[in-house]
Tab-separated table of C-alpha atoms in Angstrom:
chain	number	residue	atom	x	y	z
R	1	MET	CA	-2.416	18.946	-12.483
R	2	GLU	CA	-1.650	21.969	-10.418
R	3	ASN	CA	1.833	21.117	-9.316
R	4	ASN	CA	1.352	23.379	-5.844
R	5	LYS	CA	0.326	20.349	-3.840
R	6	VAL	CA	2.543	18.994	-1.206
R	7	TRP	CA	3.125	15.174	-1.335
R	8	PHE	CA	4.459	12.905	1.743
R	9	VAL	CA	5.690	9.306	0.439
R	10	THR	CA	6.347	6.714	2.447
R	11	GLY	CA	9.030	3.829	1.547
R	12	ALA	CA	10.556	6.113	-0.795
R	13	SER	CA	14.256	4.819	-0.996
R	14	LYS	CA	12.960	2.275	-3.882
R	15	GLY	CA	10.055	0.253	-5.820
R	16	LEU	CA	6.865	2.157	-6.435
R	17	GLY	CA	7.546	4.776	-3.684
R	18	LEU	CA	11.121	5.748	-5.441
R	19	ALA	CA	9.269	5.832	-9.071
R	20	LEU	CA	6.913	7.788	-7.724
R	21	VAL	CA	8.840	10.362	-6.000
R	22	GLN	CA	11.166	10.911	-8.707
R	23	LYS	CA	8.084	11.422	-11.134
R	24	LEU	CA	6.579	14.169	-8.778
R	25	LEU	CA	9.711	16.392	-8.223
R	26	ALA	CA	10.518	15.776	-12.361
R	27	ASN	CA	6.862	17.694	-12.437
R	28	GLY	CA	8.006	20.299	-10.229
R	29	PHE	CA	6.118	19.411	-7.138
R	30	ASN	CA	7.084	19.660	-3.557
R	31	VAL	CA	7.976	16.249	-2.095
R	32	ALA	CA	8.298	14.925	1.695
R	33	ALA	CA	9.584	11.192	1.422
R	34	THR	CA	10.339	8.690	4.015
R	35	SER	CA	12.661	5.829	4.398
R	36	ARG	CA	14.212	4.334	7.210
R	37	THR	CA	17.881	5.409	6.321
R	38	VAL	CA	17.909	9.141	5.101
R	39	ASP	CA	21.325	8.658	3.181
R	40	ASP	CA	19.724	5.917	0.999
R	41	LEU	CA	16.865	7.843	0.211
R	42	LYS	CA	18.937	10.958	-0.819
R	43	SER	CA	21.441	8.648	-2.762
R	44	ALA	CA	17.937	6.880	-4.651
R	45	VAL	CA	16.483	10.041	-5.423
R	46	GLY	CA	19.408	12.348	-6.219
R	47	HIS	CA	17.677	15.475	-6.026
R	48	PRO	CA	19.410	18.390	-4.368
R	49	GLY	CA	16.880	21.030	-4.472
R	50	GLU	CA	14.738	22.832	-1.994
R	51	GLN	CA	11.319	21.073	-2.997
R	52	PHE	CA	12.709	17.643	-1.665
R	53	LEU	CA	12.707	16.918	1.710
R	54	PRO	CA	14.100	13.268	2.550
R	55	LEU	CA	12.788	12.154	6.298
R	56	SER	CA	14.253	9.415	8.181
R	57	VAL	CA	11.187	7.767	9.935
R	58	ASN	CA	10.384	4.838	12.011
R	59	LEU	CA	6.651	3.995	10.819
R	60	THR	CA	6.245	1.888	13.998
R	61	ASP	CA	6.937	4.901	16.175
R	62	GLU	CA	4.272	7.015	16.531
R	63	GLN	CA	6.321	9.900	17.427
R	64	SER	CA	8.352	9.758	14.831
R	65	VAL	CA	5.771	9.796	12.388
R	66	GLN	CA	4.489	12.682	13.970
R	67	GLN	CA	7.521	14.926	13.838
R	68	ALA	CA	7.878	13.908	10.100
R	69	ILE	CA	4.482	15.403	9.158
R	70	ALA	CA	5.096	18.285	11.253
R	71	ALA	CA	8.361	18.616	9.642
R	72	THR	CA	6.621	18.644	6.287
R	73	VAL	CA	4.053	21.363	7.215
R	74	THR	CA	7.002	23.346	8.539
R	75	ALA	CA	9.059	23.273	5.424
R	76	PHE	CA	6.124	23.496	2.504
R	77	ARG	CA	3.307	25.223	4.927
R	78	HIS	CA	0.776	22.801	4.285
R	79	VAL	CA	0.660	18.971	3.094
R	80	ASP	CA	-2.189	17.906	0.466
R	81	VAL	CA	-1.394	14.247	-0.911
R	82	ILE	CA	-0.202	11.611	2.007
R	83	VAL	CA	0.995	8.148	0.005
R	84	ASN	CA	1.317	4.995	2.548
R	85	ASN	CA	3.616	3.028	0.284
R	86	ALA	CA	6.003	1.576	2.757
R	87	GLY	CA	5.585	-2.034	3.353
R	88	TYR	CA	7.455	-5.562	2.877
R	89	GLY	CA	6.217	-9.176	1.697
R	90	LEU	CA	6.160	-12.259	3.991
R	91	ALA	CA	6.053	-15.525	2.337
R	92	GLY	CA	4.929	-18.868	4.408
R	93	SER	CA	2.250	-20.988	5.440
R	94	ILE	CA	-0.222	-19.955	8.060
R	95	GLU	CA	1.098	-22.631	10.654
R	96	GLU	CA	4.808	-22.068	10.001
R	97	LEU	CA	5.070	-18.221	10.467
R	98	SER	CA	5.504	-17.190	14.134
R	99	ASP	CA	3.691	-15.064	16.120
R	100	ALA	CA	6.740	-12.322	16.360
R	101	GLU	CA	6.773	-12.764	12.266
R	102	SER	CA	3.165	-12.326	11.479
R	103	ARG	CA	3.155	-9.190	13.959
R	104	GLY	CA	5.803	-7.687	12.330
R	105	ASN	CA	4.465	-7.759	9.265
R	106	PHE	CA	1.286	-6.238	10.561
R	107	ASP	CA	3.092	-3.396	12.427
R	108	VAL	CA	4.636	-1.887	9.446
R	109	ASN	CA	1.861	-2.753	6.490
R	110	VAL	CA	-0.947	-1.900	8.816
R	111	PHE	CA	0.119	0.015	11.981
R	112	GLY	CA	2.532	2.114	10.338
R	113	THR	CA	-0.234	2.869	7.805
R	114	LEU	CA	-2.610	3.802	10.521
R	115	ASN	CA	0.333	5.754	12.252
R	116	VAL	CA	0.569	8.028	8.985
R	117	ILE	CA	-3.025	8.827	8.975
R	118	ARG	CA	-3.463	9.652	12.322
R	119	ALA	CA	-0.647	12.131	11.973
R	120	ALA	CA	-1.600	13.561	9.059
R	121	MET	CA	-5.574	13.809	9.464
R	122	PRO	CA	-5.548	16.905	11.736
R	123	TYR	CA	-3.884	19.088	9.164
R	124	LEU	CA	-6.211	17.484	6.350
R	125	ARG	CA	-8.906	17.878	8.165
R	126	ALA	CA	-8.385	21.441	9.468
R	127	GLN	CA	-7.613	22.639	5.519
R	128	ARG	CA	-10.822	20.692	4.277
R	129	SER	CA	-8.716	19.481	1.818
R	130	GLY	CA	-6.431	16.598	0.800
R	131	HIS	CA	-6.057	12.876	-0.633
R	132	ILE	CA	-4.633	9.779	0.922
R	133	LEU	CA	-3.319	7.050	-1.256
R	134	ASN	CA	-3.107	3.645	0.610
R	135	VAL	CA	-0.897	1.127	-1.538
R	136	SER	CA	-2.427	-2.245	-0.882
R	137	SER	CA	-1.975	-5.155	-3.304
R	138	ILE	CA	-4.253	-7.223	-5.205
R	139	GLY	CA	-3.311	-9.672	-2.425
R	140	GLY	CA	-5.436	-7.359	-0.614
R	141	PHE	CA	-8.457	-8.082	-3.008
R	142	ASN	CA	-7.932	-11.815	-3.776
R	143	GLY	CA	-5.822	-13.779	-1.371
R	144	ALA	CA	-5.986	-17.065	-3.270
R	145	PHE	CA	-2.056	-17.139	-2.978
R	146	PRO	CA	-0.590	-20.144	-1.227
R	147	GLY	CA	2.071	-18.900	1.421
R	148	PHE	CA	1.100	-15.292	1.259
R	149	GLY	CA	-1.820	-15.588	4.142
R	150	ILE	CA	-0.490	-13.164	6.262
R	151	TYR	CA	1.074	-10.875	3.652
R	152	CYS	CA	-2.504	-10.938	2.243
R	153	ALA	CA	-4.336	-10.216	5.394
R	154	THR	CA	-2.040	-7.201	6.130
R	155	LYS	CA	-3.091	-6.280	2.674
R	156	PHE	CA	-7.002	-6.668	3.375
R	157	ALA	CA	-6.416	-4.956	6.298
R	158	VAL	CA	-5.339	-1.678	4.589
R	159	SER	CA	-7.988	-2.142	1.751
R	160	GLY	CA	-10.680	-2.431	4.465
R	161	LEU	CA	-9.763	0.618	6.673
R	162	SER	CA	-9.634	2.689	3.311
R	163	GLU	CA	-12.902	2.012	2.831
R	164	SER	CA	-13.871	3.167	6.196
R	165	LEU	CA	-11.785	5.842	6.033
R	166	ALA	CA	-12.905	7.023	2.662
R	167	ALA	CA	-16.884	7.344	4.510
R	168	GLU	CA	-15.404	8.872	7.344
R	169	VAL	CA	-13.511	11.886	6.295
R	170	ALA	CA	-15.572	12.923	2.892
R	171	GLU	CA	-17.189	15.557	4.906
R	172	PHE	CA	-14.123	17.095	5.298
R	173	GLY	CA	-13.421	17.294	1.832
R	174	VAL	CA	-10.578	14.692	2.021
R	175	LYS	CA	-10.452	11.585	-0.510
R	176	VAL	CA	-8.769	8.228	-0.282
R	177	THR	CA	-7.957	5.789	-2.672
R	178	VAL	CA	-6.852	2.351	-2.069
R	179	VAL	CA	-3.863	1.291	-4.599
R	180	GLU	CA	-4.133	-2.243	-5.223
R	181	PRO	CA	-0.883	-3.300	-7.635
R	182	GLY	CA	-0.401	-6.398	-9.200
R	183	TYR	CA	3.432	-7.717	-10.092
R	184	PHE	CA	5.667	-4.327	-10.876
R	185	ARG	CA	9.414	-4.649	-11.414
R	186	THR	CA	10.771	-3.299	-8.334
R	187	GLU	CA	13.277	-5.044	-5.554
R	188	PHE	CA	9.733	-6.264	-4.046
R	189	LEU	CA	10.775	-9.703	-4.328
R	190	THR	CA	14.540	-9.460	-3.224
R	191	ALA	CA	15.595	-10.380	-0.112
R	192	GLY	CA	15.400	-7.060	1.677
R	193	SER	CA	11.594	-6.524	1.107
R	194	PHE	CA	10.712	-10.226	0.762
R	195	VAL	CA	10.988	-12.386	4.141
R	196	THR	CA	10.472	-16.231	4.481
R	197	PRO	CA	9.894	-18.087	7.240
R	198	LYS	CA	13.017	-19.016	9.885
R	199	ASN	CA	11.303	-22.341	10.476
R	200	GLN	CA	9.695	-24.222	7.260
R	201	ILE	CA	7.696	-27.181	7.342
R	202	PRO	CA	8.543	-29.595	5.073
R	203	ASP	CA	4.681	-30.656	4.042
R	204	TYR	CA	3.872	-27.453	2.637
R	205	ARG	CA	5.132	-28.285	-1.044
R	206	LYS	CA	2.745	-25.700	-2.941
R	207	VAL	CA	3.941	-22.980	-0.250
R	208	ARG	CA	7.498	-23.813	-1.120
R	209	GLU	CA	6.917	-24.174	-5.018
R	210	SER	CA	5.220	-20.255	-4.380
R	211	GLU	CA	8.153	-19.113	-2.851
R	212	ALA	CA	10.727	-20.485	-5.384
R	213	LEU	CA	8.318	-19.311	-8.255
R	214	HIS	CA	8.178	-15.749	-6.747
R	215	GLN	CA	11.984	-15.608	-5.853
R	216	GLN	CA	13.644	-17.170	-9.002
R	217	GLN	CA	10.757	-16.612	-11.862
R	218	ILE	CA	8.804	-13.773	-10.978
R	219	ASN	CA	11.467	-11.477	-9.793
R	220	GLY	CA	12.982	-9.638	-12.550
R	221	ALA	CA	10.066	-10.710	-15.091
R	222	GLN	CA	7.455	-8.659	-13.574
R	223	PRO	CA	4.889	-7.115	-16.325
R	224	GLY	CA	4.329	-3.795	-14.552
R	225	ASP	CA	6.371	-0.688	-15.266
R	226	PRO	CA	6.727	1.336	-12.084
R	227	ALA	CA	7.182	4.730	-13.538
R	228	LYS	CA	3.478	4.148	-15.138
R	229	ALA	CA	2.170	3.344	-11.929
R	230	ALA	CA	3.285	6.602	-10.704
R	231	ASP	CA	1.786	8.357	-13.429
R	232	ALA	CA	-1.391	6.249	-12.769
R	233	MET	CA	-1.467	7.701	-9.016
R	234	ILE	CA	-0.607	11.269	-10.114
R	235	ARG	CA	-3.082	11.349	-12.570
R	236	VAL	CA	-5.905	10.005	-9.935
R	237	VAL	CA	-5.096	12.821	-7.455
R	238	SER	CA	-5.856	15.003	-10.148
R	239	GLU	CA	-9.378	13.869	-10.950
R	240	GLN	CA	-12.623	15.297	-9.370
R	241	ASN	CA	-13.705	11.949	-8.411
R	242	PRO	CA	-10.893	9.511	-8.087
R	243	PRO	CA	-11.532	6.033	-7.445
R	244	LEU	CA	-12.018	4.379	-4.121
R	245	HIS	CA	-10.144	1.325	-5.439
R	246	LEU	CA	-7.240	1.700	-8.232
R	247	LEU	CA	-6.206	-1.659	-9.643
R	248	LEU	CA	-2.807	-1.291	-11.284
R	249	GLY	CA	-1.664	-3.861	-13.876
R	250	GLU	CA	-3.599	-6.109	-16.292
R	251	ASP	CA	-2.906	-9.160	-13.827
R	252	ALA	CA	-4.309	-7.158	-10.846
R	253	PHE	CA	-7.365	-6.527	-12.906
R	254	GLY	CA	-7.930	-9.885	-14.253
R	255	LEU	CA	-7.488	-11.315	-10.860
R	256	ALA	CA	-10.142	-8.985	-9.538
R	257	GLN	CA	-12.600	-9.918	-12.155
R	258	SER	CA	-12.021	-13.571	-11.576
R	259	LYS	CA	-12.444	-13.028	-7.869
R	260	ILE	CA	-15.777	-11.352	-8.329
R	261	GLN	CA	-17.170	-13.716	-11.039
R	262	ALA	CA	-16.531	-16.564	-8.462
R	263	LEU	CA	-17.996	-14.700	-5.699
R	264	THR	CA	-21.013	-13.887	-7.446
R	265	ALA	CA	-21.357	-17.605	-8.487
R	266	GLU	CA	-21.000	-18.897	-5.114
R	267	MET	CA	-23.814	-16.321	-3.608
R	268	GLU	CA	-26.144	-17.404	-6.298
R	269	THR	CA	-25.537	-21.328	-5.364
R	270	TRP	CA	-25.854	-20.702	-1.585
R	271	LYS	CA	-28.543	-17.857	-1.777
R	272	PRO	CA	-31.258	-20.026	-0.329
R	273	VAL	CA	-28.726	-20.862	3.038
R	274	SER	CA	-27.838	-17.294	3.018
R	275	VAL	CA	-31.311	-15.802	3.509
R	276	SER	CA	-32.759	-18.889	5.554
R	277	THR	CA	-31.607	-17.131	8.597
R	278	GLY	CA	-34.012	-14.542	9.836
R	279	PHE	CA	-36.845	-15.172	12.258
R	280	ASP	CA	-40.104	-16.379	10.380
R	281	ALA	CA	-42.905	-14.008	9.639
């Protein structure tokens, strides 16, 4: 892949974002990367060269995002690949999560992504090229996870808006891929990236068991290698016909297959009811 493309990556101080930025810099790409705290970002990435532009950005603030995209274009003269990676996990039943907790998750995971897309598209549209990678989750394809309803809702939103975005921007030569990872060995399930309800309802036994499973057993034992996820994302950007949906991880692939199979069976079972609602001829 030609390494003259300029990448803009959000949520780059840890996890998949950090792995991607480090891989890109090692391969000679120019990279603008964002985090809430620029010093943490510089320390994590550890690259002093001119090909790395660290930016402190509040993704929920449109002006902050617009300034970051503009700074990227000023530094590197153009921007080619946008990676909306920033986000955090929220556990808790639908009933016990407050309005503020739920909206907070949407503000970062969904509206932060939208802010970046709105700021970047004028540049991509003008140059008639570019690629947007929106990092969703297998939880944006299969929502059968007790206690993750709001988080899954944010990721279903990211996957859905990505499909529409792809149809909207194709005429400008801009490509869109929604990345849907399974479990990768990052800090995602640690306290700084994984939020639980302030007011828990004891009746939700399955939700508490799911939270404990993620924090105490899955955390630190995830099967996915972040460096290999970074390789996969870099590869799809080099493809002439990249996928709209990129599942990452054998676990994600299996969960997607099981959802498709179950939905297909359910559709066939209920087809007579589904098709019975039209006007009689």
